[in-house]
PDB file of C-alpha atoms and ligand atoms in Angstrom:
ATOM      1  CA  MET A   1     -12.739 -19.621  -4.161  1.00 41.00           C
ATOM      2  CA  ILE A   2     -13.351 -15.883  -3.992  1.00 52.00           C
ATOM      3  CA  ASN A   3     -12.445 -15.593  -7.660  1.00 70.00           C
ATOM      4  CA  TYR A   4     -14.681 -18.476  -8.596  1.00 79.00           C
ATOM      5  CA  GLU A   5     -17.661 -16.902  -6.824  1.00 81.00           C
ATOM      6  CA  LYS A   6     -16.965 -13.575  -8.534  1.00 79.00           C
ATOM      7  CA  VAL A   7     -16.840 -15.216 -11.929  1.00 81.00           C
ATOM      8  CA  LEU A   8     -20.103 -17.071 -11.288  1.00 86.00           C
ATOM      9  CA  GLU A   9     -21.708 -13.744 -10.422  1.00 86.00           C
ATOM     10  CA  LYS A  10     -20.258 -12.122 -13.503  1.00 84.00           C
ATOM     11  CA  ILE A  11     -21.503 -14.872 -15.834  1.00 86.00           C
ATOM     12  CA  ALA A  12     -24.921 -14.856 -14.141  1.00 87.00           C
ATOM     13  CA  GLY A  13     -25.110 -11.079 -14.455  1.00 84.00           C
ATOM     14  CA  VAL A  14     -24.206 -10.982 -18.144  1.00 81.00           C
ATOM     15  CA  ALA A  15     -26.330 -14.011 -19.042  1.00 81.00           C
ATOM     16  CA  GLY A  16     -29.265 -12.757 -16.952  1.00 84.00           C
ATOM     17  CA  VAL A  17     -29.737 -15.984 -15.012  1.00 85.00           C
ATOM     18  CA  GLU A  18     -29.489 -16.896 -11.361  1.00 89.00           C
ATOM     19  CA  LYS A  19     -26.032 -17.618  -9.987  1.00 89.00           C
ATOM     20  CA  GLU A  20     -27.301 -20.964  -8.689  1.00 90.00           C
ATOM     21  CA  GLU A  21     -28.232 -21.921 -12.238  1.00 90.00           C
ATOM     22  CA  ILE A  22     -24.698 -21.207 -13.466  1.00 90.00           C
ATOM     23  CA  GLU A  23     -23.350 -23.201 -10.546  1.00 91.00           C
ATOM     24  CA  ARG A  24     -25.604 -26.144 -11.476  1.00 91.00           C
ATOM     25  CA  ARG A  25     -24.334 -26.011 -15.047  1.00 90.00           C
ATOM     26  CA  VAL A  26     -20.738 -25.910 -13.823  1.00 90.00           C
ATOM     27  CA  GLU A  27     -21.299 -28.995 -11.684  1.00 89.00           C
ATOM     28  CA  ALA A  28     -23.095 -30.777 -14.527  1.00 90.00           C
ATOM     29  CA  LYS A  29     -20.196 -30.001 -16.852  1.00 86.00           C
ATOM     30  CA  ARG A  30     -17.698 -31.295 -14.342  1.00 86.00           C
ATOM     31  CA  ALA A  31     -19.728 -34.462 -13.784  1.00 85.00           C
ATOM     32  CA  LYS A  32     -19.879 -35.024 -17.535  1.00 83.00           C
ATOM     33  CA  LEU A  33     -16.103 -34.681 -17.706  1.00 79.00           C
ATOM     34  CA  SER A  34     -15.669 -37.003 -14.705  1.00 76.00           C
ATOM     35  CA  GLY A  35     -14.240 -34.189 -12.616  1.00 70.00           C
ATOM     36  CA  LEU A  36     -11.233 -33.840 -14.908  1.00 74.00           C
ATOM     37  CA  ILE A  37     -11.809 -30.104 -15.115  1.00 76.00           C
ATOM     38  CA  SER A  38     -11.582 -27.626 -12.242  1.00 79.00           C
ATOM     39  CA  LYS A  39     -14.575 -25.548 -11.160  1.00 82.00           C
ATOM     40  CA  GLU A  40     -12.836 -22.473 -12.569  1.00 80.00           C
ATOM     41  CA  GLY A  41     -12.173 -24.224 -15.874  1.00 81.00           C
ATOM     42  CA  ALA A  42     -15.759 -25.463 -16.130  1.00 85.00           C
ATOM     43  CA  ALA A  43     -17.048 -21.936 -15.393  1.00 85.00           C
ATOM     44  CA  GLN A  44     -15.030 -20.651 -18.333  1.00 81.00           C
ATOM     45  CA  VAL A  45     -16.452 -23.371 -20.601  1.00 84.00           C
ATOM     46  CA  ILE A  46     -20.003 -22.460 -19.506  1.00 87.00           C
ATOM     47  CA  ALA A  47     -19.261 -18.784 -20.139  1.00 85.00           C
ATOM     48  CA  ALA A  48     -18.055 -19.631 -23.663  1.00 82.00           C
ATOM     49  CA  GLU A  49     -21.182 -21.734 -24.295  1.00 84.00           C
ATOM     50  CA  LEU A  50     -23.329 -18.772 -23.284  1.00 84.00           C
ATOM     51  CA  GLY A  51     -21.366 -16.597 -25.695  1.00 81.00           C
ATOM     52  CA  ILE A  52     -19.740 -14.653 -22.889  1.00 80.00           C
ATOM     53  CA  ASN A  53     -16.175 -13.791 -23.655  1.00 74.00           C
ATOM     54  CA  PHE A  54     -13.862 -12.434 -21.018  1.00 72.00           C
ATOM     55  CA  ASP A  55     -11.284 -11.669 -23.707  1.00 67.00           C
ATOM     56  CA  ASN A  56     -10.763  -7.978 -24.247  1.00 67.00           C
ATOM     57  CA  GLU A  57     -12.874  -7.172 -21.244  1.00 78.00           C
ATOM     58  CA  LYS A  58     -11.146  -5.215 -18.550  1.00 86.00           C
ATOM     59  CA  LEU A  59     -11.304  -7.305 -15.400  1.00 89.00           C
ATOM     60  CA  LYS A  60     -10.757  -6.456 -11.769  1.00 90.00           C
ATOM     61  CA  ILE A  61      -7.865  -8.329 -10.176  1.00 91.00           C
ATOM     62  CA  ASP A  62     -10.117 -10.557  -8.078  1.00 83.00           C
ATOM     63  CA  GLU A  63     -11.932 -11.669 -11.217  1.00 82.00           C
ATOM     64  CA  LEU A  64      -8.795 -13.129 -12.799  1.00 84.00           C
ATOM     65  CA  LEU A  65      -8.621 -16.902 -12.932  1.00 77.00           C
ATOM     66  CA  PRO A  66      -5.814 -19.345 -13.636  1.00 72.00           C
ATOM     67  CA  GLY A  67      -5.798 -20.337 -17.306  1.00 72.00           C
ATOM     68  CA  MET A  68      -7.270 -17.102 -18.673  1.00 79.00           C
ATOM     69  CA  ARG A  69      -5.730 -15.751 -21.859  1.00 80.00           C
ATOM     70  CA  LYS A  70      -5.947 -12.232 -23.288  1.00 85.00           C
ATOM     71  CA  VAL A  71      -6.147 -10.728 -19.839  1.00 91.00           C
ATOM     72  CA  ASN A  72      -6.764  -6.989 -19.633  1.00 93.00           C
ATOM     73  CA  THR A  73      -6.560  -5.172 -16.359  1.00 96.00           C
ATOM     74  CA  VAL A  74      -5.330  -1.999 -14.735  1.00 96.00           C
ATOM     75  CA  GLY A  75      -3.698  -1.472 -11.366  1.00 97.00           C
ATOM     76  CA  LYS A  76      -1.143   0.319  -9.277  1.00 97.00           C
ATOM     77  CA  ILE A  77       2.352  -1.092  -8.737  1.00 96.00           C
ATOM     78  CA  ILE A  78       2.720  -1.527  -4.979  1.00 93.00           C
ATOM     79  CA  THR A  79       5.985  -3.488  -5.043  1.00 90.00           C
ATOM     80  CA  LEU A  80       8.599  -3.453  -7.777  1.00 92.00           C
ATOM     81  CA  PHE A  81      11.440  -5.956  -7.581  1.00 88.00           C
ATOM     82  CA  PRO A  82      14.838  -5.327  -9.197  1.00 87.00           C
ATOM     83  CA  VAL A  83      15.075  -6.480 -12.835  1.00 91.00           C
ATOM     84  CA  ARG A  84      16.870  -9.822 -12.980  1.00 88.00           C
ATOM     85  CA  GLU A  85      19.079 -11.114 -15.767  1.00 88.00           C
ATOM     86  CA  PHE A  86      19.164 -14.815 -16.486  1.00 83.00           C
ATOM     87  CA  ASN A  87      20.950 -17.216 -18.726  1.00 80.00           C
ATOM     88  CA  LYS A  88      18.906 -20.216 -19.762  1.00 75.00           C
ATOM     89  CA  ASN A  89      20.283 -22.767 -22.221  1.00 78.00           C
ATOM     90  CA  GLY A  90      22.841 -20.259 -23.417  1.00 80.00           C
ATOM     91  CA  LYS A  91      20.148 -17.665 -24.071  1.00 80.00           C
ATOM     92  CA  GLU A  92      20.367 -14.447 -22.098  1.00 84.00           C
ATOM     93  CA  GLY A  93      17.290 -12.593 -21.016  1.00 88.00           C
ATOM     94  CA  LYS A  94      15.725 -10.345 -18.433  1.00 92.00           C
ATOM     95  CA  VAL A  95      12.691 -10.693 -16.258  1.00 92.00           C
ATOM     96  CA  ALA A  96      10.877  -8.171 -14.098  1.00 94.00           C
ATOM     97  CA  ASN A  97       8.548  -9.008 -11.200  1.00 93.00           C
ATOM     98  CA  MET A  98       6.084  -6.732  -9.459  1.00 95.00           C
ATOM     99  CA  VAL A  99       2.946  -6.768  -7.353  1.00 93.00           C
ATOM    100  CA  MET A 100       0.033  -4.812  -8.762  1.00 95.00           C
ATOM    101  CA  ALA A 101      -3.107  -3.896  -6.809  1.00 95.00           C
ATOM    102  CA  ASP A 102      -6.546  -2.440  -7.453  1.00 95.00           C
ATOM    103  CA  ASP A 103      -9.448  -1.845  -5.082  1.00 92.00           C
ATOM    104  CA  THR A 104     -10.354  -5.559  -5.055  1.00 88.00           C
ATOM    105  CA  SER A 105      -7.090  -7.447  -4.655  1.00 88.00           C
ATOM    106  CA  ASN A 106      -3.440  -7.701  -5.673  1.00 90.00           C
ATOM    107  CA  ILE A 107      -1.460 -10.012  -7.921  1.00 92.00           C
ATOM    108  CA  LYS A 108       2.067 -10.814  -9.037  1.00 91.00           C
ATOM    109  CA  VAL A 109       2.931  -9.599 -12.543  1.00 95.00           C
ATOM    110  CA  VAL A 110       5.873 -10.962 -14.541  1.00 94.00           C
ATOM    111  CA  LEU A 111       7.343  -9.114 -17.541  1.00 96.00           C
ATOM    112  CA  TRP A 112       9.437 -11.046 -20.079  1.00 94.00           C
ATOM    113  CA  ASP A 113       9.559  -8.527 -22.935  1.00 95.00           C
ATOM    114  CA  ILE A 114      12.615  -6.306 -23.224  1.00 95.00           C
ATOM    115  CA  ASN A 115      10.512  -3.287 -24.284  1.00 96.00           C
ATOM    116  CA  HIS A 116       8.251  -3.554 -21.253  1.00 97.00           C
ATOM    117  CA  ILE A 117      11.237  -4.029 -18.965  1.00 97.00           C
ATOM    118  CA  GLY A 118      12.817  -0.952 -20.600  1.00 96.00           C
ATOM    119  CA  LEU A 119      10.012   1.210 -19.132  1.00 97.00           C
ATOM    120  CA  ILE A 120      11.121   0.122 -15.672  1.00 96.00           C
ATOM    121  CA  GLU A 121      14.832   0.484 -16.365  1.00 95.00           C
ATOM    122  CA  SER A 122      14.301   4.028 -17.646  1.00 96.00           C
ATOM    123  CA  GLY A 123      12.278   4.890 -14.550  1.00 95.00           C
ATOM    124  CA  GLU A 124       9.200   5.795 -16.589  1.00 95.00           C
ATOM    125  CA  VAL A 125       7.252   3.141 -14.700  1.00 96.00           C
ATOM    126  CA  LYS A 126       8.068   2.885 -11.012  1.00 95.00           C
ATOM    127  CA  GLU A 127       6.585   1.864  -7.668  1.00 94.00           C
ATOM    128  CA  GLY A 128       3.356   3.809  -7.240  1.00 95.00           C
ATOM    129  CA  SER A 129       2.721   4.077 -10.998  1.00 96.00           C
ATOM    130  CA  SER A 130      -0.609   2.946 -12.410  1.00 97.00           C
ATOM    131  CA  VAL A 131      -0.235   0.596 -15.357  1.00 97.00           C
ATOM    132  CA  GLU A 132      -2.526  -0.877 -17.959  1.00 97.00           C
ATOM    133  CA  ILE A 133      -2.021  -4.452 -19.116  1.00 97.00           C
ATOM    134  CA  SER A 134      -3.530  -5.948 -22.253  1.00 95.00           C
ATOM    135  CA  ASN A 135      -3.336  -9.336 -23.907  1.00 93.00           C
ATOM    136  CA  ALA A 136      -1.492 -10.965 -21.039  1.00 94.00           C
ATOM    137  CA  SER A 137      -2.056 -14.517 -19.818  1.00 91.00           C
ATOM    138  CA  MET A 138      -2.535 -16.138 -16.450  1.00 87.00           C
ATOM    139  CA  ARG A 139      -0.027 -18.746 -15.278  1.00 82.00           C
ATOM    140  CA  ASP A 140      -1.372 -20.170 -12.046  1.00 70.00           C
ATOM    141  CA  ASN A 141      -2.117 -17.080 -10.019  1.00 77.00           C
ATOM    142  CA  GLU A 142       0.272 -14.733 -11.830  1.00 87.00           C
ATOM    143  CA  ILE A 143      -0.133 -12.424 -14.815  1.00 94.00           C
ATOM    144  CA  HIS A 144       2.573 -13.027 -17.438  1.00 94.00           C
ATOM    145  CA  LEU A 145       3.326 -10.624 -20.290  1.00 97.00           C
ATOM    146  CA  GLY A 146       5.140 -11.704 -23.434  1.00 94.00           C
ATOM    147  CA  SER A 147       6.030  -9.811 -26.580  1.00 93.00           C
ATOM    148  CA  PHE A 148       2.405  -9.898 -27.801  1.00 93.00           C
ATOM    149  CA  SER A 149       1.185  -8.271 -24.611  1.00 96.00           C
ATOM    150  CA  GLU A 150       0.874  -4.565 -23.965  1.00 96.00           C
ATOM    151  CA  PHE A 151       2.218  -2.816 -20.898  1.00 97.00           C
ATOM    152  CA  LYS A 152       1.852   0.915 -20.503  1.00 96.00           C
ATOM    153  CA  LYS A 153       1.473   3.679 -17.978  1.00 96.00           C
ATOM    154  CA  SER A 154      -2.104   4.576 -17.060  1.00 95.00           C
ATOM    155  CA  ASP A 155      -3.613   7.836 -15.823  1.00 94.00           C
ATOM    156  CA  LYS A 156      -6.007   5.981 -13.579  1.00 93.00           C
ATOM    157  CA  VAL A 157      -5.813   7.141  -9.980  1.00 93.00           C
ATOM    158  CA  PHE A 158      -6.365   4.564  -7.237  1.00 92.00           C
ATOM    159  CA  GLU A 159      -7.562   6.209  -4.027  1.00 88.00           C
ATOM    160  CA  THR A 160      -7.305   2.961  -2.097  1.00 89.00           C
ATOM    161  CA  VAL A 161      -5.846  -0.372  -3.079  1.00 91.00           C
ATOM    162  CA  ASN A 162      -6.176  -3.781  -1.504  1.00 87.00           C
ATOM    163  CA  SER A 163      -2.606  -4.658  -0.565  1.00 82.00           C
ATOM    164  CA  GLU A 164      -3.566  -7.402   1.844  1.00 76.00           C
ATOM    165  CA  ILE A 165      -2.003 -10.713   0.901  1.00 67.00           C
ATOM    166  CA  SER A 166      -4.867 -13.083   0.395  1.00 63.00           C
ATOM    167  CA  SER A 167      -4.387 -16.773   0.909  1.00 68.00           C
ATOM    168  CA  LYS A 168      -5.262 -18.537  -2.313  1.00 74.00           C
ATOM    169  CA  GLU A 169      -6.811 -21.959  -2.066  1.00 83.00           C
ATOM    170  CA  LYS A 170      -4.449 -24.405  -3.715  1.00 88.00           C
ATOM    171  CA  ASN A 171      -3.853 -28.150  -3.878  1.00 92.00           C
ATOM    172  CA  ILE A 172      -0.739 -29.360  -2.082  1.00 93.00           C
ATOM    173  CA  ALA A 173       0.554 -30.808  -5.380  1.00 92.00           C
ATOM    174  CA  ASN A 174       0.645 -27.229  -6.730  1.00 89.00           C
ATOM    175  CA  PHE A 175       2.345 -25.626  -3.728  1.00 90.00           C
ATOM    176  CA  ALA A 176       5.294 -23.442  -4.752  1.00 85.00           C
ATOM    177  CA  ASN A 177       7.997 -21.728  -2.731  1.00 82.00           C
ATOM    178  CA  MET A 178       6.800 -18.469  -1.056  1.00 77.00           C
ATOM    179  CA  ASP A 179       3.120 -19.237  -1.673  1.00 81.00           C
ATOM    180  CA  ASN A 180       0.639 -17.886   0.824  1.00 82.00           C
ATOM    181  CA  VAL A 181      -2.047 -20.546   0.688  1.00 89.00           C
ATOM    182  CA  LYS A 182      -5.080 -22.106   2.265  1.00 90.00           C
ATOM    183  CA  VAL A 183      -5.835 -25.797   1.862  1.00 93.00           C
ATOM    184  CA  ARG A 184      -8.423 -28.241   3.149  1.00 92.00           C
ATOM    185  CA  ALA A 185      -6.628 -31.419   4.168  1.00 94.00           C
ATOM    186  CA  PHE A 186      -6.500 -34.378   6.504  1.00 95.00           C
ATOM    187  CA  ILE A 187      -4.015 -34.752   9.345  1.00 95.00           C
ATOM    188  CA  MET A 188      -1.990 -37.903   8.681  1.00 95.00           C
ATOM    189  CA  GLN A 189       0.721 -37.697  11.336  1.00 95.00           C
ATOM    190  CA  VAL A 190       1.262 -35.703  14.513  1.00 96.00           C
ATOM    191  CA  PHE A 191       4.722 -35.566  16.079  1.00 95.00           C
ATOM    192  CA  ASP A 192       5.562 -34.843  19.700  1.00 95.00           C
ATOM    193  CA  PRO A 193       5.797 -31.132  20.497  1.00 95.00           C
ATOM    194  CA  ARG A 194       9.311 -29.749  20.833  1.00 94.00           C
ATOM    195  CA  PHE A 195      10.420 -27.032  23.211  1.00 93.00           C
ATOM    196  CA  PHE A 196      13.210 -24.500  22.999  1.00 90.00           C
ATOM    197  CA  ASN A 197      14.344 -21.378  24.841  1.00 90.00           C
ATOM    198  CA  VAL A 198      14.582 -17.871  23.434  1.00 90.00           C
ATOM    199  CA  CYS A 199      15.574 -14.464  24.747  1.00 90.00           C
ATOM    200  CA  PRO A 200      12.403 -12.674  25.980  1.00 88.00           C
ATOM    201  CA  GLU A 201      13.626  -9.385  24.440  1.00 85.00           C
ATOM    202  CA  CYS A 202      14.704 -10.310  20.915  1.00 84.00           C
ATOM    203  CA  LYS A 203      13.379 -13.898  20.574  1.00 81.00           C
ATOM    204  CA  ARG A 204      16.861 -15.094  19.559  1.00 84.00           C
ATOM    205  CA  LYS A 205      18.387 -18.348  20.737  1.00 87.00           C
ATOM    206  CA  VAL A 206      19.842 -18.489  24.246  1.00 92.00           C
ATOM    207  CA  ASN A 207      22.905 -20.459  25.323  1.00 91.00           C
ATOM    208  CA  GLN A 208      23.090 -22.138  28.690  1.00 89.00           C
ATOM    209  CA  GLU A 209      26.014 -21.113  30.844  1.00 88.00           C
ATOM    210  CA  GLY A 210      26.147 -22.842  34.194  1.00 88.00           C
ATOM    211  CA  GLU A 211      22.808 -22.129  35.851  1.00 86.00           C
ATOM    212  CA  GLY A 212      21.983 -19.145  33.689  1.00 90.00           C
ATOM    213  CA  PHE A 213      21.106 -18.347  30.074  1.00 93.00           C
ATOM    214  CA  ILE A 214      22.846 -15.880  27.774  1.00 93.00           C
ATOM    215  CA  CYS A 215      21.112 -14.209  24.822  1.00 92.00           C
ATOM    216  CA  SER A 216      22.889 -14.988  21.541  1.00 89.00           C
ATOM    217  CA  GLY A 217      22.136 -11.390  20.599  1.00 85.00           C
ATOM    218  CA  GLU A 218      23.067  -8.477  22.824  1.00 88.00           C
ATOM    219  CA  HIS A 219      20.898  -8.933  25.909  1.00 90.00           C
ATOM    220  CA  GLY A 220      23.409 -10.779  28.081  1.00 92.00           C
ATOM    221  CA  LYS A 221      22.047 -12.826  30.944  1.00 93.00           C
ATOM    222  CA  VAL A 222      18.285 -13.349  30.601  1.00 93.00           C
ATOM    223  CA  ILE A 223      15.482 -15.421  32.036  1.00 92.00           C
ATOM    224  CA  PRO A 224      14.574 -17.381  28.912  1.00 92.00           C
ATOM    225  CA  GLU A 225      11.145 -17.692  27.439  1.00 90.00           C
ATOM    226  CA  LYS A 226      10.063 -21.208  26.602  1.00 90.00           C
ATOM    227  CA  ARG A 227       8.674 -21.674  23.089  1.00 90.00           C
ATOM    228  CA  SER A 228       7.195 -24.712  21.406  1.00 93.00           C
ATOM    229  CA  LEU A 229       6.648 -26.103  17.946  1.00 94.00           C
ATOM    230  CA  ILE A 230       4.851 -29.105  16.561  1.00 96.00           C
ATOM    231  CA  ASN A 231       5.281 -30.934  13.261  1.00 96.00           C
ATOM    232  CA  ILE A 232       2.366 -32.546  11.461  1.00 97.00           C
ATOM    233  CA  VAL A 233       1.897 -34.176   8.052  1.00 96.00           C
ATOM    234  CA  ILE A 234      -1.219 -33.261   6.079  1.00 96.00           C
ATOM    235  CA  ASP A 235      -2.740 -34.755   2.919  1.00 95.00           C
ATOM    236  CA  ASP A 236      -5.388 -33.243   0.632  1.00 93.00           C
ATOM    237  CA  GLY A 237      -5.602 -36.156  -1.786  1.00 91.00           C
ATOM    238  CA  THR A 238      -3.119 -34.660  -4.247  1.00 91.00           C
ATOM    239  CA  GLU A 239       0.011 -34.886  -2.092  1.00 92.00           C
ATOM    240  CA  THR A 240       1.265 -34.906   1.478  1.00 95.00           C
ATOM    241  CA  ILE A 241       3.385 -32.172   3.032  1.00 96.00           C
ATOM    242  CA  ARG A 242       5.355 -31.916   6.251  1.00 95.00           C
ATOM    243  CA  SER A 243       4.133 -28.898   8.165  1.00 97.00           C
ATOM    244  CA  VAL A 244       5.044 -26.971  11.273  1.00 95.00           C
ATOM    245  CA  LEU A 245       3.101 -24.807  13.718  1.00 95.00           C
ATOM    246  CA  PHE A 246       4.932 -22.506  16.087  1.00 91.00           C
ATOM    247  CA  HIS A 247       4.049 -21.655  19.666  1.00 89.00           C
ATOM    248  CA  GLU A 248       1.013 -19.321  19.623  1.00 85.00           C
ATOM    249  CA  ASN A 249      -0.419 -21.006  16.494  1.00 90.00           C
ATOM    250  CA  ILE A 250      -0.474 -24.523  17.992  1.00 94.00           C
ATOM    251  CA  SER A 251      -3.705 -23.883  19.909  1.00 92.00           C
ATOM    252  CA  THR A 252      -5.552 -23.430  16.579  1.00 92.00           C
ATOM    253  CA  LEU A 253      -5.184 -27.227  16.191  1.00 95.00           C
ATOM    254  CA  GLY A 254      -7.135 -27.544  19.415  1.00 93.00           C
ATOM    255  CA  LEU A 255      -4.086 -28.733  21.355  1.00 94.00           C
ATOM    256  CA  SER A 256      -3.413 -27.653  24.929  1.00 92.00           C
ATOM    257  CA  ASP A 257      -1.316 -28.728  27.894  1.00 92.00           C
ATOM    258  CA  LEU A 258       1.560 -29.629  25.570  1.00 93.00           C
ATOM    259  CA  GLU A 259       3.921 -30.752  28.315  1.00 93.00           C
ATOM    260  CA  ASN A 260       1.523 -33.293  29.754  1.00 94.00           C
ATOM    261  CA  VAL A 261       2.683 -36.475  28.020  1.00 93.00           C
ATOM    262  CA  GLU A 262      -0.398 -38.511  28.854  1.00 94.00           C
ATOM    263  CA  SER A 263      -2.814 -35.825  27.697  1.00 95.00           C
ATOM    264  CA  MET A 264      -0.770 -35.206  24.542  1.00 95.00           C
ATOM    265  CA  THR A 265      -0.857 -38.887  23.562  1.00 95.00           C
ATOM    266  CA  LYS A 266      -4.643 -38.746  23.727  1.00 95.00           C
ATOM    267  CA  GLN A 267      -4.934 -35.393  21.942  1.00 96.00           C
ATOM    268  CA  LYS A 268      -2.559 -36.505  19.159  1.00 95.00           C
ATOM    269  CA  GLN A 269      -4.621 -39.641  18.644  1.00 94.00           C
ATOM    270  CA  GLU A 270      -7.799 -37.557  18.318  1.00 94.00           C
ATOM    271  CA  LEU A 271      -6.245 -35.316  15.671  1.00 95.00           C
ATOM    272  CA  LEU A 272      -5.319 -38.185  13.340  1.00 94.00           C
ATOM    273  CA  GLY A 273      -7.577 -38.300  10.299  1.00 92.00           C
ATOM    274  CA  LYS A 274      -9.222 -34.975  11.150  1.00 93.00           C
ATOM    275  CA  GLU A 275     -10.023 -32.705   8.212  1.00 92.00           C
ATOM    276  CA  MET A 276      -9.262 -29.005   8.668  1.00 93.00           C
ATOM    277  CA  PHE A 277      -8.452 -25.828   6.764  1.00 92.00           C
ATOM    278  CA  PHE A 278      -4.793 -24.818   7.018  1.00 95.00           C
ATOM    279  CA  SER A 279      -3.466 -21.347   6.130  1.00 91.00           C
ATOM    280  CA  GLY A 280       0.173 -20.387   5.975  1.00 90.00           C
ATOM    281  CA  ASN A 281       3.312 -20.015   3.926  1.00 87.00           C
ATOM    282  CA  VAL A 282       5.171 -22.510   1.790  1.00 90.00           C
ATOM    283  CA  ARG A 283       8.943 -22.486   2.144  1.00 87.00           C
ATOM    284  CA  LYS A 284      11.564 -24.504   0.387  1.00 84.00           C
ATOM    285  CA  ASN A 285      13.768 -26.284   2.886  1.00 79.00           C
ATOM    286  CA  LYS A 286      17.186 -25.809   1.264  1.00 75.00           C
ATOM    287  CA  LEU A 287      18.831 -28.475   3.406  1.00 76.00           C
ATOM    288  CA  PHE A 288      16.490 -31.270   2.330  1.00 76.00           C
ATOM    289  CA  ASN A 289      15.409 -29.661  -0.947  1.00 80.00           C
ATOM    290  CA  ASN A 290      11.729 -30.160  -0.193  1.00 87.00           C
ATOM    291  CA  MET A 291       8.734 -27.970   0.547  1.00 90.00           C
ATOM    292  CA  GLU A 292       7.604 -27.245   4.071  1.00 93.00           C
ATOM    293  CA  PHE A 293       4.313 -25.654   5.087  1.00 95.00           C
ATOM    294  CA  ILE A 294       4.488 -23.139   7.937  1.00 92.00           C
ATOM    295  CA  ILE A 295       0.935 -23.089   9.231  1.00 94.00           C
ATOM    296  CA  ASP A 296      -0.309 -19.897  10.866  1.00 88.00           C
ATOM    297  CA  ARG A 297      -3.811 -21.112  11.451  1.00 89.00           C
ATOM    298  CA  ALA A 298      -5.806 -24.323  11.471  1.00 93.00           C
ATOM    299  CA  GLU A 299      -9.584 -24.045  11.336  1.00 89.00           C
ATOM    300  CA  ASP A 300     -12.327 -26.581  11.717  1.00 87.00           C
ATOM    301  CA  VAL A 301     -14.223 -27.345   8.552  1.00 83.00           C
ATOM    302  CA  ASP A 302     -17.497 -25.665   9.377  1.00 73.00           C
ATOM    303  CA  VAL A 303     -20.096 -26.743   6.870  1.00 68.00           C
ATOM    304  CA  ASP A 304     -22.557 -24.043   7.946  1.00 70.00           C
ATOM    305  CA  ALA A 305     -19.923 -21.341   7.465  1.00 65.00           C
ATOM    306  CA  LEU A 306     -19.083 -22.758   4.022  1.00 63.00           C
ATOM    307  CA  ILE A 307     -22.684 -22.489   2.936  1.00 67.00           C
ATOM    308  CA  LYS A 308     -22.927 -18.978   4.344  1.00 68.00           C
ATOM    309  CA  GLU A 309     -19.803 -17.964   2.446  1.00 64.00           C
ATOM    310  CA  LEU A 310     -21.301 -19.302  -0.778  1.00 63.00           C
ATOM    311  CA  GLU A 311     -24.492 -17.353  -0.166  1.00 66.00           C
ATOM    312  CA  GLU A 312     -22.733 -14.034   0.426  1.00 60.00           C
TER     313      GLU A 312
HETATM  314 ZN1  LIG B   1      18.130 -10.902  23.247  1.00 81.11          ZN
END
């Protein structure tokens, strides 16, 4: 959403028309294509029609959109993961992952070319290095570099970088393991809250022993702290996902007095079918081999705030 707004501004700026006009054209294009194209995709089509080419233009990280090709950008490596070797269909290869940031945002970068990876293996490019990327492509919300891409050290100095993980808006159907996402969806099912005891010091599990409780860590006999969790199922029209909210995050759903069965029955009923924004992390549940959404925050869909955000 942030990216989309940025791109609208960029197109409007270059084309010398109002942003609202570009937005109208984007909507018209989408209507013509029966909504088969995303807003981001339609914006790129409109840009092309206006003769605006993002190819070979150096873009800030928050201006990058899924689907872009010939991406050029520069940033500072804030996290460098160890180079991994893989064997796929009998073919051996290496892949390197990193997170690169500039003053606007940060993004995952994936290197597939042995020459690029060599710069990391030799230590020429390391965490903290600034790097310039040319001719890369966007796969979802990641920059991927193949053998036609360029990857080199840059002299650019970044005084400050935006290393905050931003929740990307994503459809549930496109959720992937480890994603930090925000989605607008309906609540389809609400399960009864569950309660469990933890050690007040280390938050680890406690085991009951007679009348007392023993920390499973090193705190011995403790007075346990009661924690709660609640499972819900949400649906955004593309897919449903089983989700969980822990203790202090449950109140963001508007739920209170969790142990009052009568009140909970009523509150659960009221939540069914409600549309909200959900932010959190996607995790693969290894036991069941499915995705689970760990929700940090649920927010009411505030139409006024949405309009305000668009205006900013
Ligand atoms: Zn403990």
